[in-house]
Each structure stands twice: as structure tokens, then as C-alpha cells.
mmCIF file of C-alpha atoms in Angstrom:
data_model
loop_
_atom_site.group_PDB
_atom_site.id
_atom_site.type_symbol
_atom_site.label_atom_id
_atom_site.label_comp_id
_atom_site.label_asym_id
_atom_site.label_seq_id
_atom_site.Cartn_x
_atom_site.Cartn_y
_atom_site.Cartn_z
ATOM 1 C CA MET U 1 122.874 136.006 90.981
ATOM 2 C CA PRO U 2 125.659 136.648 93.536
ATOM 3 C CA GLU U 3 125.356 134.444 96.594
ATOM 4 C CA SER U 4 125.713 137.450 98.909
ATOM 5 C CA ASN U 5 122.421 138.821 97.579
ATOM 6 C CA THR U 6 120.444 135.879 98.980
ATOM 7 C CA ASN U 7 122.309 135.159 102.228
ATOM 8 C CA ALA U 8 119.641 136.895 104.301
ATOM 9 C CA LEU U 9 117.135 134.241 103.274
ATOM 10 C CA PHE U 10 119.184 131.592 105.060
ATOM 11 C CA ASP U 11 119.524 133.149 108.471
ATOM 12 C CA PRO U 12 117.514 131.372 111.183
ATOM 13 C CA VAL U 13 114.331 133.013 112.477
ATOM 14 C CA GLU U 14 111.700 132.317 115.120
ATOM 15 C CA LEU U 15 108.027 132.578 114.193
ATOM 16 C CA GLY U 16 106.308 132.267 117.525
ATOM 17 C CA SER U 17 107.404 128.954 119.016
ATOM 18 C CA THR U 18 108.569 127.640 115.629
ATOM 19 C CA GLN U 19 112.291 127.916 114.980
ATOM 20 C CA LEU U 20 113.256 127.957 111.312
ATOM 21 C CA LYS U 21 116.683 127.410 109.797
ATOM 22 C CA HIS U 22 115.866 129.571 106.778
ATOM 23 C CA ARG U 23 113.272 132.111 105.617
ATOM 24 C CA VAL U 24 112.057 130.617 102.318
ATOM 25 C CA VAL U 25 108.475 129.699 103.213
ATOM 26 C CA MET U 26 106.085 127.676 101.076
ATOM 27 C CA ALA U 27 102.884 129.695 100.694
ATOM 28 C CA PRO U 28 99.410 128.134 100.985
ATOM 29 C CA LEU U 29 98.390 126.908 97.531
ATOM 30 C CA THR U 30 94.970 125.500 96.674
ATOM 31 C CA ARG U 31 95.685 122.537 94.386
ATOM 32 C CA SER U 32 92.447 120.420 94.364
ATOM 33 C CA ARG U 33 94.181 117.060 94.786
ATOM 34 C CA THR U 34 92.311 115.517 97.729
ATOM 35 C CA ILE U 35 90.537 112.188 97.644
ATOM 36 C CA GLN U 36 87.054 113.088 96.492
ATOM 37 C CA GLN U 37 84.264 113.325 97.567
ATOM 38 C CA GLY U 38 85.454 113.577 101.143
ATOM 39 C CA GLY U 39 88.149 116.238 100.822
ATOM 40 C CA ILE U 40 90.616 113.792 102.346
ATOM 41 C CA PRO U 41 94.389 114.295 101.989
ATOM 42 C CA GLY U 42 95.672 111.108 100.370
ATOM 43 C CA ASP U 43 98.854 109.617 98.966
ATOM 44 C CA LEU U 44 99.119 112.147 96.135
ATOM 45 C CA MET U 45 99.091 115.050 98.577
ATOM 46 C CA LEU U 46 101.513 113.179 100.826
ATOM 47 C CA GLU U 47 104.002 112.917 97.959
ATOM 48 C CA TYR U 48 103.536 116.583 97.055
ATOM 49 C CA TYR U 49 104.221 117.926 100.534
ATOM 50 C CA THR U 50 107.056 115.473 101.128
ATOM 51 C CA GLN U 51 108.779 116.685 97.961
ATOM 52 C CA ARG U 52 108.587 120.314 99.151
ATOM 53 C CA THR U 53 109.811 119.786 102.697
ATOM 54 C CA SER U 54 113.217 121.217 103.564
ATOM 55 C CA ASP U 55 115.227 120.883 106.751
ATOM 56 C CA GLY U 56 114.200 123.690 109.076
ATOM 57 C CA GLY U 57 111.798 125.180 106.535
ATOM 58 C CA LEU U 58 108.151 126.157 106.907
ATOM 59 C CA ILE U 59 105.220 124.996 104.802
ATOM 60 C CA ILE U 60 101.841 126.690 105.166
ATOM 61 C CA SER U 61 99.238 124.204 103.987
ATOM 62 C CA GLU U 62 96.597 124.875 101.401
ATOM 63 C CA ALA U 63 93.380 126.275 102.856
ATOM 64 C CA ASN U 64 91.336 123.859 104.928
ATOM 65 C CA GLN U 65 87.557 124.036 104.875
ATOM 66 C CA LEU U 66 85.942 124.189 108.321
ATOM 67 C CA SER U 67 82.802 122.143 107.685
ATOM 68 C CA LEU U 68 80.612 120.679 104.973
ATOM 69 C CA ALA U 69 78.406 123.781 104.964
ATOM 70 C CA SER U 70 81.429 126.074 104.478
ATOM 71 C CA ARG U 71 83.037 124.244 101.575
ATOM 72 C CA GLY U 72 83.968 126.471 98.654
ATOM 73 C CA TRP U 73 86.306 124.587 96.320
ATOM 74 C CA HIS U 74 85.975 121.145 94.774
ATOM 75 C CA GLY U 75 88.947 118.984 95.722
ATOM 76 C CA ALA U 76 90.143 121.233 98.548
ATOM 77 C CA PRO U 77 90.865 119.555 101.901
ATOM 78 C CA GLY U 78 89.030 119.947 105.167
ATOM 79 C CA LEU U 79 89.703 119.520 108.860
ATOM 80 C CA TYR U 80 86.256 118.473 110.039
ATOM 81 C CA THR U 81 86.201 114.660 109.699
ATOM 82 C CA ASP U 82 88.307 111.918 111.253
ATOM 83 C CA ALA U 83 89.435 110.777 107.800
ATOM 84 C CA GLN U 84 90.652 114.280 106.927
ATOM 85 C CA ILE U 85 92.539 114.584 110.212
ATOM 86 C CA SER U 86 94.114 111.163 109.671
ATOM 87 C CA GLY U 87 95.156 112.095 106.132
ATOM 88 C CA TRP U 88 96.765 115.316 107.312
ATOM 89 C CA LYS U 89 98.520 113.527 110.184
ATOM 90 C CA LYS U 90 100.384 111.302 107.724
ATOM 91 C CA ILE U 91 101.549 114.389 105.848
ATOM 92 C CA VAL U 92 102.510 116.297 108.999
ATOM 93 C CA ASP U 93 104.426 113.324 110.406
ATOM 94 C CA THR U 94 106.405 112.997 107.165
ATOM 95 C CA VAL U 95 107.193 116.718 107.074
ATOM 96 C CA HIS U 96 108.468 116.500 110.644
ATOM 97 C CA ALA U 97 110.506 113.377 109.872
ATOM 98 C CA LYS U 98 112.365 115.380 107.219
ATOM 99 C CA GLY U 99 113.051 118.218 109.665
ATOM 100 C CA GLY U 100 110.378 120.567 108.362
ATOM 101 C CA HIS U 101 107.554 122.520 109.978
ATOM 102 C CA ILE U 102 103.967 122.954 108.778
ATOM 103 C CA PHE U 103 101.094 125.286 109.690
ATOM 104 C CA ALA U 104 97.494 124.609 108.668
ATOM 105 C CA GLN U 105 95.686 127.439 106.915
ATOM 106 C CA LEU U 106 91.998 127.691 107.862
ATOM 107 C CA TRP U 107 89.454 129.168 105.500
ATOM 108 C CA HIS U 108 85.775 130.054 105.272
ATOM 109 C CA PRO U 109 84.973 131.068 101.661
ATOM 110 C CA GLY U 110 81.683 132.793 102.475
ATOM 111 C CA ARG U 111 79.894 133.808 99.289
ATOM 112 C CA PHE U 112 82.590 132.169 97.168
ATOM 113 C CA SER U 113 80.739 128.858 97.065
ATOM 114 C CA HIS U 114 77.996 126.764 95.496
ATOM 115 C CA MET U 115 75.239 124.669 97.046
ATOM 116 C CA SER U 116 76.584 121.560 95.297
ATOM 117 C CA LEU U 117 79.620 121.882 97.599
ATOM 118 C CA THR U 118 77.855 122.711 100.865
ATOM 119 C CA GLY U 119 75.387 119.844 101.081
ATOM 120 C CA GLY U 120 72.614 122.203 100.020
ATOM 121 C CA ALA U 121 73.355 125.007 102.476
ATOM 122 C CA THR U 122 73.080 128.536 101.095
ATOM 123 C CA PRO U 123 76.451 130.349 101.041
ATOM 124 C CA VAL U 124 76.734 133.252 103.478
ATOM 125 C CA SER U 125 78.415 136.660 103.449
ATOM 126 C CA ALA U 126 78.511 139.895 105.407
ATOM 127 C CA SER U 127 75.782 141.317 103.161
ATOM 128 C CA VAL U 128 73.936 140.356 99.988
ATOM 129 C CA ASP U 129 75.351 141.400 96.607
ATOM 130 C CA ARG U 130 73.347 139.952 93.718
ATOM 131 C CA GLU U 131 75.876 141.102 91.142
ATOM 132 C CA TYR U 132 78.373 138.734 92.702
ATOM 133 C CA TRP U 133 76.563 135.559 91.663
ATOM 134 C CA GLN U 134 75.022 137.047 88.497
ATOM 135 C CA ASN U 135 78.352 137.948 86.869
ATOM 136 C CA PRO U 136 78.991 135.261 84.197
ATOM 137 C CA SER U 137 82.762 135.778 84.379
ATOM 138 C CA ARG U 138 82.880 134.807 88.063
ATOM 139 C CA LEU U 139 83.375 131.044 88.318
ATOM 140 C CA ILE U 140 84.196 128.560 91.074
ATOM 141 C CA SER U 141 85.297 124.929 90.997
ATOM 142 C CA THR U 142 82.454 122.474 91.708
ATOM 143 C CA PRO U 143 81.792 118.750 91.056
ATOM 144 C CA SER U 144 80.091 119.887 87.826
ATOM 145 C CA GLY U 145 83.031 121.983 86.675
ATOM 146 C CA TRP U 146 83.641 125.736 86.798
ATOM 147 C CA ILE U 147 80.303 127.492 87.247
ATOM 148 C CA GLN U 148 78.893 130.668 88.763
ATOM 149 C CA PRO U 149 78.456 130.740 92.553
ATOM 150 C CA SER U 150 75.085 130.153 94.163
ATOM 151 C CA PRO U 151 73.090 133.117 95.496
ATOM 152 C CA HIS U 152 74.236 133.924 99.016
ATOM 153 C CA ARG U 153 72.513 135.355 102.065
ATOM 154 C CA SER U 154 73.616 137.707 104.816
ATOM 155 C CA LEU U 155 74.977 135.955 107.881
ATOM 156 C CA GLU U 156 72.624 136.535 110.792
ATOM 157 C CA LYS U 157 74.172 138.161 113.834
ATOM 158 C CA SER U 158 73.115 135.162 115.923
ATOM 159 C CA GLU U 159 75.092 132.879 113.580
ATOM 160 C CA ILE U 160 78.413 134.700 113.876
ATOM 161 C CA SER U 161 79.376 133.014 117.133
ATOM 162 C CA GLY U 162 78.916 129.660 115.387
ATOM 163 C CA VAL U 163 81.405 130.647 112.678
ATOM 164 C CA VAL U 164 83.903 131.712 115.334
ATOM 165 C CA GLU U 165 83.393 128.379 117.102
ATOM 166 C CA GLU U 166 84.004 126.501 113.833
ATOM 167 C CA PHE U 167 87.429 128.135 113.549
ATOM 168 C CA ALA U 168 88.237 127.202 117.146
ATOM 169 C CA LYS U 169 87.176 123.577 116.630
ATOM 170 C CA CYS U 170 89.293 123.408 113.479
ATOM 171 C CA VAL U 171 92.307 124.640 115.466
ATOM 172 C CA THR U 172 91.820 121.778 117.908
ATOM 173 C CA ARG U 173 91.679 119.306 115.020
ATOM 174 C CA ALA U 174 94.828 120.788 113.466
ATOM 175 C CA LYS U 175 96.558 120.406 116.803
ATOM 176 C CA SER U 176 95.502 116.736 117.009
ATOM 177 C CA ALA U 177 96.856 116.176 113.488
ATOM 178 C CA GLY U 178 100.256 117.387 114.699
ATOM 179 C CA PHE U 179 100.508 120.722 112.875
ATOM 180 C CA ASP U 180 102.979 123.226 114.317
ATOM 181 C CA GLY U 181 100.449 126.036 114.153
ATOM 182 C CA VAL U 182 97.507 127.516 112.273
ATOM 183 C CA GLU U 183 96.938 130.480 109.973
ATOM 184 C CA VAL U 184 93.579 132.166 109.451
ATOM 185 C CA HIS U 185 92.937 133.351 105.900
ATOM 186 C CA ALA U 186 91.507 136.850 106.280
ATOM 187 C CA GLY U 187 92.014 138.011 102.691
ATOM 188 C CA ASN U 188 91.341 137.381 98.998
ATOM 189 C CA GLY U 189 87.640 138.098 99.275
ATOM 190 C CA TYR U 190 86.660 135.179 101.506
ATOM 191 C CA LEU U 191 84.280 135.433 104.470
ATOM 192 C CA ILE U 192 86.437 137.386 106.934
ATOM 193 C CA ASP U 193 87.542 139.744 104.156
ATOM 194 C CA GLN U 194 83.886 140.150 103.140
ATOM 195 C CA PHE U 195 83.321 141.557 106.629
ATOM 196 C CA LEU U 196 86.495 143.668 106.592
ATOM 197 C CA GLN U 197 85.879 145.601 103.364
ATOM 198 C CA ASP U 198 83.004 148.053 103.029
ATOM 199 C CA GLY U 199 82.462 147.176 99.369
ATOM 200 C CA SER U 200 80.969 143.876 100.551
ATOM 201 C CA ASN U 201 79.952 144.775 104.116
ATOM 202 C CA LYS U 202 76.788 146.901 104.202
ATOM 203 C CA ARG U 203 75.665 145.789 107.656
ATOM 204 C CA SER U 204 74.039 148.201 110.115
ATOM 205 C CA ASP U 205 74.770 146.194 113.272
ATOM 206 C CA GLU U 206 77.995 146.123 115.326
ATOM 207 C CA TYR U 207 79.719 144.082 112.582
ATOM 208 C CA GLY U 208 79.267 146.793 109.943
ATOM 209 C CA GLY U 209 79.902 150.479 109.354
ATOM 210 C CA SER U 210 83.089 151.649 111.077
ATOM 211 C CA ILE U 211 86.471 149.989 110.693
ATOM 212 C CA GLU U 212 86.267 148.971 114.346
ATOM 213 C CA ASN U 213 83.007 147.143 113.672
ATOM 214 C CA ARG U 214 84.063 145.539 110.400
ATOM 215 C CA THR U 215 87.214 144.076 111.962
ATOM 216 C CA ARG U 216 85.273 142.619 114.889
ATOM 217 C CA LEU U 217 84.829 139.170 113.294
ATOM 218 C CA LEU U 218 88.540 138.857 112.494
ATOM 219 C CA PHE U 219 89.585 139.656 116.053
ATOM 220 C CA GLU U 220 86.944 137.345 117.529
ATOM 221 C CA VAL U 221 88.247 134.517 115.332
ATOM 222 C CA VAL U 222 91.855 135.218 116.319
ATOM 223 C CA GLU U 223 90.937 135.253 120.017
ATOM 224 C CA ALA U 224 89.078 131.942 119.658
ATOM 225 C CA MET U 225 91.994 130.350 117.822
ATOM 226 C CA ILE U 226 94.434 131.480 120.488
ATOM 227 C CA SER U 227 92.147 130.122 123.214
ATOM 228 C CA ALA U 228 92.059 126.782 121.407
ATOM 229 C CA TRP U 229 95.872 126.599 121.247
ATOM 230 C CA ALA U 230 98.281 129.474 121.955
ATOM 231 C CA ASN U 231 99.080 132.907 120.562
ATOM 232 C CA ASP U 232 102.534 131.842 119.341
ATOM 233 C CA ARG U 233 100.906 129.091 117.260
ATOM 234 C CA VAL U 234 98.585 131.435 115.337
ATOM 235 C CA GLY U 235 99.262 133.468 112.191
ATOM 236 C CA VAL U 236 97.007 135.810 110.200
ATOM 237 C CA ARG U 237 97.011 136.307 106.433
ATOM 238 C CA VAL U 238 95.712 139.556 104.906
ATOM 239 C CA THR U 239 95.600 141.056 101.419
ATOM 240 C CA PRO U 240 95.784 144.878 101.669
ATOM 241 C CA ASN U 241 94.462 146.801 98.649
ATOM 242 C CA VAL U 242 93.772 143.580 96.717
ATOM 243 C CA THR U 243 90.588 143.658 94.614
ATOM 244 C CA PHE U 244 90.590 139.945 93.725
ATOM 245 C CA ASN U 245 87.214 138.184 94.020
ATOM 246 C CA ALA U 246 85.226 141.409 93.497
ATOM 247 C CA MET U 247 86.528 143.129 96.641
ATOM 248 C CA SER U 248 86.771 146.856 97.309
ATOM 249 C CA ASP U 249 87.073 149.281 100.189
ATOM 250 C CA SER U 250 86.689 153.050 100.418
ATOM 251 C CA ASP U 251 89.912 153.410 102.448
ATOM 252 C CA PRO U 252 91.953 150.190 102.308
ATOM 253 C CA GLU U 253 95.101 151.753 103.762
ATOM 254 C CA ALA U 254 93.268 152.945 106.891
ATOM 255 C CA LEU U 255 91.581 149.562 107.244
ATOM 256 C CA HIS U 256 94.777 147.547 107.113
ATOM 257 C CA ALA U 257 96.704 150.034 109.235
ATOM 258 C CA TYR U 258 94.104 149.495 111.950
ATOM 259 C CA ILE U 259 94.347 145.706 111.530
ATOM 260 C CA ALA U 260 98.146 145.754 111.797
ATOM 261 C CA GLU U 261 98.122 147.916 114.916
ATOM 262 C CA GLU U 262 95.360 145.957 116.653
ATOM 263 C CA LEU U 263 96.991 142.599 115.941
ATOM 264 C CA ASN U 264 99.949 143.696 118.083
ATOM 265 C CA ARG U 265 97.946 142.933 121.226
ATOM 266 C CA PHE U 266 97.804 139.222 120.366
ATOM 267 C CA ASP U 267 101.583 138.599 120.115
ATOM 268 C CA LEU U 268 101.026 136.286 117.136
ATOM 269 C CA ALA U 269 103.446 133.909 115.473
ATOM 270 C CA TYR U 270 103.358 136.151 112.395
ATOM 271 C CA LEU U 271 101.373 138.413 110.072
ATOM 272 C CA HIS U 272 101.314 137.133 106.481
ATOM 273 C CA ILE U 273 100.850 139.875 103.863
ATOM 274 C CA ILE U 274 100.087 139.452 100.146
ATOM 275 C CA GLU U 275 101.305 142.406 98.111
ATOM 276 C CA PRO U 276 98.597 144.135 95.995
ATOM 277 C CA ARG U 277 100.613 143.595 92.828
ATOM 278 C CA MET U 278 99.065 140.104 92.966
ATOM 279 C CA SER U 279 95.475 139.181 92.077
ATOM 280 C CA GLY U 280 94.893 135.585 93.074
ATOM 281 C CA SER U 281 97.724 133.629 91.455
ATOM 282 C CA LEU U 282 98.364 136.338 88.836
ATOM 283 C CA MET U 283 100.884 139.153 89.088
ATOM 284 C CA VAL U 284 99.010 142.138 87.662
ATOM 285 C CA LYS U 285 101.413 144.994 88.486
ATOM 286 C CA THR U 286 104.839 143.836 87.387
ATOM 287 C CA ASP U 287 106.540 147.204 87.932
ATOM 288 C CA GLN U 288 105.160 147.836 91.427
ATOM 289 C CA PRO U 289 107.590 147.387 94.338
ATOM 290 C CA PRO U 290 106.369 146.050 97.678
ATOM 291 C CA VAL U 291 104.040 148.619 99.267
ATOM 292 C CA ALA U 292 101.827 146.795 101.776
ATOM 293 C CA THR U 293 104.682 145.129 103.651
ATOM 294 C CA PRO U 294 106.680 148.338 104.294
ATOM 295 C CA ARG U 295 103.510 150.084 105.520
ATOM 296 C CA ALA U 296 102.704 147.232 107.899
ATOM 297 C CA ARG U 297 106.290 147.114 109.186
ATOM 298 C CA LYS U 298 105.881 150.632 110.603
ATOM 299 C CA LEU U 299 102.861 149.500 112.631
ATOM 300 C CA PHE U 300 103.133 145.791 113.371
ATOM 301 C CA THR U 301 105.787 144.875 115.922
ATOM 302 C CA GLY U 302 105.762 141.097 115.401
ATOM 303 C CA LYS U 303 107.173 138.885 112.659
ATOM 304 C CA ILE U 304 106.026 139.496 109.073
ATOM 305 C CA ILE U 305 105.935 137.006 106.194
ATOM 306 C CA ALA U 306 105.726 138.823 102.858
ATOM 307 C CA ASN U 307 104.242 137.271 99.736
ATOM 308 C CA GLY U 308 103.536 138.177 96.151
ATOM 309 C CA GLY U 309 105.839 138.728 93.194
ATOM 310 C CA PHE U 310 109.150 138.294 95.011
ATOM 311 C CA GLU U 311 112.263 137.002 93.277
ATOM 312 C CA SER U 312 115.271 135.660 95.153
ATOM 313 C CA GLU U 313 117.128 138.972 95.291
ATOM 314 C CA SER U 314 114.112 141.143 96.104
ATOM 315 C CA ALA U 315 113.105 138.658 98.802
ATOM 316 C CA ALA U 316 116.522 138.881 100.435
ATOM 317 C CA ALA U 317 116.457 142.671 100.115
ATOM 318 C CA ALA U 318 113.122 142.872 101.951
ATOM 319 C CA ILE U 319 114.648 140.943 104.843
ATOM 320 C CA GLU U 320 117.911 142.914 104.864
ATOM 321 C CA GLN U 321 115.945 146.189 104.920
ATOM 322 C CA GLY U 322 113.862 144.963 107.841
ATOM 323 C CA GLU U 323 110.563 145.069 105.973
ATOM 324 C CA ALA U 324 109.890 141.337 106.385
ATOM 325 C CA ASP U 325 111.230 138.451 108.448
ATOM 326 C CA ALA U 326 110.490 135.704 105.904
ATOM 327 C CA ILE U 327 109.203 135.462 102.339
ATOM 328 C CA SER U 328 106.603 132.972 101.142
ATOM 329 C CA PHE U 329 106.738 131.724 97.565
ATOM 330 C CA GLY U 330 103.829 130.145 95.739
ATOM 331 C CA ARG U 331 104.221 129.598 92.016
ATOM 332 C CA TYR U 332 107.956 128.876 92.288
ATOM 333 C CA PHE U 333 107.279 126.165 94.867
ATOM 334 C CA VAL U 334 104.831 124.531 92.461
ATOM 335 C CA SER U 335 107.507 123.816 89.862
ATOM 336 C CA ASN U 336 110.567 123.727 92.136
ATOM 337 C CA PRO U 337 109.978 121.300 95.013
ATOM 338 C CA ASP U 338 113.547 121.971 96.195
ATOM 339 C CA LEU U 339 113.210 125.758 95.954
ATOM 340 C CA PRO U 340 115.299 126.650 99.053
ATOM 341 C CA LYS U 341 118.223 124.588 97.721
ATOM 342 C CA ARG U 342 117.943 126.180 94.271
ATOM 343 C CA ILE U 343 117.939 129.690 95.711
ATOM 344 C CA ARG U 344 120.831 128.986 98.086
ATOM 345 C CA GLU U 345 122.992 127.355 95.385
ATOM 346 C CA GLU U 346 121.941 129.710 92.568
ATOM 347 C CA LEU U 347 120.494 126.865 90.510
ATOM 348 C CA PRO U 348 118.112 127.588 87.618
ATOM 349 C CA LEU U 349 114.391 127.559 88.425
ATOM 350 C CA ALA U 350 111.950 125.400 86.481
ATOM 351 C CA SER U 351 108.925 127.105 84.940
ATOM 352 C CA TYR U 352 105.405 126.202 86.029
ATOM 353 C CA ASP U 353 102.386 125.171 83.973
ATOM 354 C CA ARG U 354 99.482 127.400 85.045
ATOM 355 C CA ASP U 355 96.976 125.181 83.203
ATOM 356 C CA THR U 356 97.566 122.423 85.778
ATOM 357 C CA PHE U 357 97.268 124.534 88.937
ATOM 358 C CA TYR U 358 93.680 123.468 89.679
ATOM 359 C CA THR U 359 93.333 120.131 87.955
ATOM 360 C CA PHE U 360 93.068 116.799 89.758
ATOM 361 C CA GLU U 361 95.956 114.599 88.573
ATOM 362 C CA ALA U 362 99.644 114.089 89.315
ATOM 363 C CA LYS U 363 100.566 116.010 86.151
ATOM 364 C CA GLY U 364 101.690 119.487 87.111
ATOM 365 C CA TYR U 365 101.651 118.468 90.766
ATOM 366 C CA THR U 366 104.151 115.777 91.723
ATOM 367 C CA ASP U 367 105.981 115.356 88.399
ATOM 368 C CA TYR U 368 108.305 118.376 88.740
ATOM 369 C CA PRO U 369 111.756 116.845 89.426
ATOM 370 C CA LEU U 370 114.278 117.863 92.038
ATOM 371 C CA TYR U 371 117.346 119.523 90.558
ATOM 372 C CA SER U 372 119.472 116.504 91.510
ATOM 373 C CA GLU U 373 117.099 114.259 89.542
ATOM 374 C CA MET U 374 117.389 116.527 86.511
ATOM 375 C CA VAL U 375 121.179 116.291 86.651
ATOM 376 C CA LYS U 376 121.072 112.495 86.858
ATOM 377 C CA ALA U 377 118.678 112.347 83.916
#
């Protein structure tokens, strides 16, 4: 591809208080490679993140679980024990030593969980949906393999403040580990999204019903995270119109328009948007151009990171047209640890092996070579 078509990706940009030298961001990617059973980032994860660090680039970490009771993925990391914080600190220090930046994504899976992960605690959601755990095609990663989620219960109103506090405590731990900022995952059918969308939220209290009520938890979490650190250290990730993880809403465009407008009052580091042509890690609408990002751009006045189905040229075009300020890549960063260099120098991209995305070994994780290593070989 002509170099001029990707130049926009290599202009500097400020995301809150974080100054980047380029706009090729590594998206948060659940990879299941912690030291088990403790969800501790170890040497394998250290190697993985070190490989993908670029000078002046941004990495958004895989989702961190807030507590034992809110675990939702076997092998995923946490930020609730000293050992987890210590493991992350080694990774963060190495990223910084190479000139990179790293935000910690924070995540409460809600009903997407199993009691074998939570120490016996029943998973929670905005409301109860029996079909969710009864569907035999819906599986989650547990110590016993991929199985159906446990039955969940509705989160009591009196418990909501505790969830908000868990996010705030996790921000403090991320700060102590040296992260440059934090991102709350408010999409893909996890707990906050379960409150946002009326397909999963059937509550009759002030956290259900109207859009204003259903977004209340998200804004309370954002406020708590800002109080624990600073507004320019906090990002929010949303997934407009995405139906992944059995999600639905009667008016998703109105919902996410309200979210985008209301988030303006927080002066965040960024808003991170996954295009609805994606469903989890799969691109399901190959012919669909970006739709969620352009809509949000008309409403959200801060920085936007766009994600989902972008190629080098379309990513640069989104920036040149003012629709996004940076682009996060997921699958391409899996198989191309030096992705920014390959895009800048028009080098061929290595293909990824989807079968190894959620396994537990180095294969398909740290064995993808840098382009310079391929040339030497």
C-alpha cells in the first residue's frame, strides 16, 4: 500500500495525560496465560507484552478481574491480590523501559461466569434470564474446560455500591502497579452492558427502565474511577449495536448516543468504540463500513479510539476524516508483535491461528517472530 495512505497513523496524539508518538494501539485481548490458579501475570505474559511494546505506543491490557467473586474467565488476570499487582508491575516497568505506555482494562463479567471461578459465589446480573445459562451453545472457560455458565441472580440494589467500590479499589491497585491509566469495559455483554441494554435489564428500580436509569451504573463507576485517580487517566470502552454474548436493546442507537453525550462531562482520556461488524473476536459483517464511530464523533467531543475490522488504509482514513483519533488492533497484534513497524514500513503481516487464542501455552502467544527475526532466519 502507498506510504501516504498510512501516514496519519504515525502522527503524535494526546490521550488525556498520555502522549503517544503514533496512533496504532494494541487492543485489550483476553489470552488466558496467567499463572494459575491465582490469575497472576508471570514470565510468559511479560514476554508477550514486551514483544508488543513500541516506542511511544499504547497497549491496553487484557481485562482484569476485580475480585475472586467477580472472576469470569479461567486464566485471565486480576488486580485484587499483591501477587497480581507485583506481576503486572514487572510488565508495566518493562513496557515503560521500552518507551511504551499501558492502560489497565477493568472488567466485571456479571452473568458470564461460573461458580467454579468465583469461589462458590453466584454470578450476578442486572436481571435474571434463565435462557442465558440454559443455552447449550453458550460456553465459558473454566478450570474444567468450556462449559455452560452457572445460574445467575439479580444484583440487589444495596449491592451496587459495592460493585462501584470494587472498580475504584482496582483503579488504586492499577495506579500502584504503575499503569498509565485505566479503561472500564462497558460492552460485550458483561455486567455494565447487562445494565445498559434493555434486553438484559428488566429492573423496576432506578437502575432499570429508562435510558437515564440504565446508564446510571456506568456513570457511577466512571465517577468512582476518576475519584480514585484522575479524569485524564480514565477511558471507557463500549460496543454499540453489538449482540455478542446474547445482548439486545430496543433502541441501541439512542442508548449509545446518550452515553456519548453524557460522557462529555467527564473529560475522559478517550472513548473506545468497537464497531458492530465485530462479534467478539469474529468479524461478522465484512462489507459494513464503520458506523458506530462516525455517529459517536458527532456527539462526543473528546478523543476516540476506534476498533473492529480496520485494515491499515481504512484505519488511516478514519483518522484523516476526523472520525477517530487512534485505532486499536486486536487480531493483527496477536500475530504481529511489531505491528506498528510493519504498517509504517509496508511490511507483510503474518496470519494468526485462531485455535490458539484462548489456550494456555506459549504456542500462538509468544512464538510469532518479529519481522527482523524472519529476515534473519
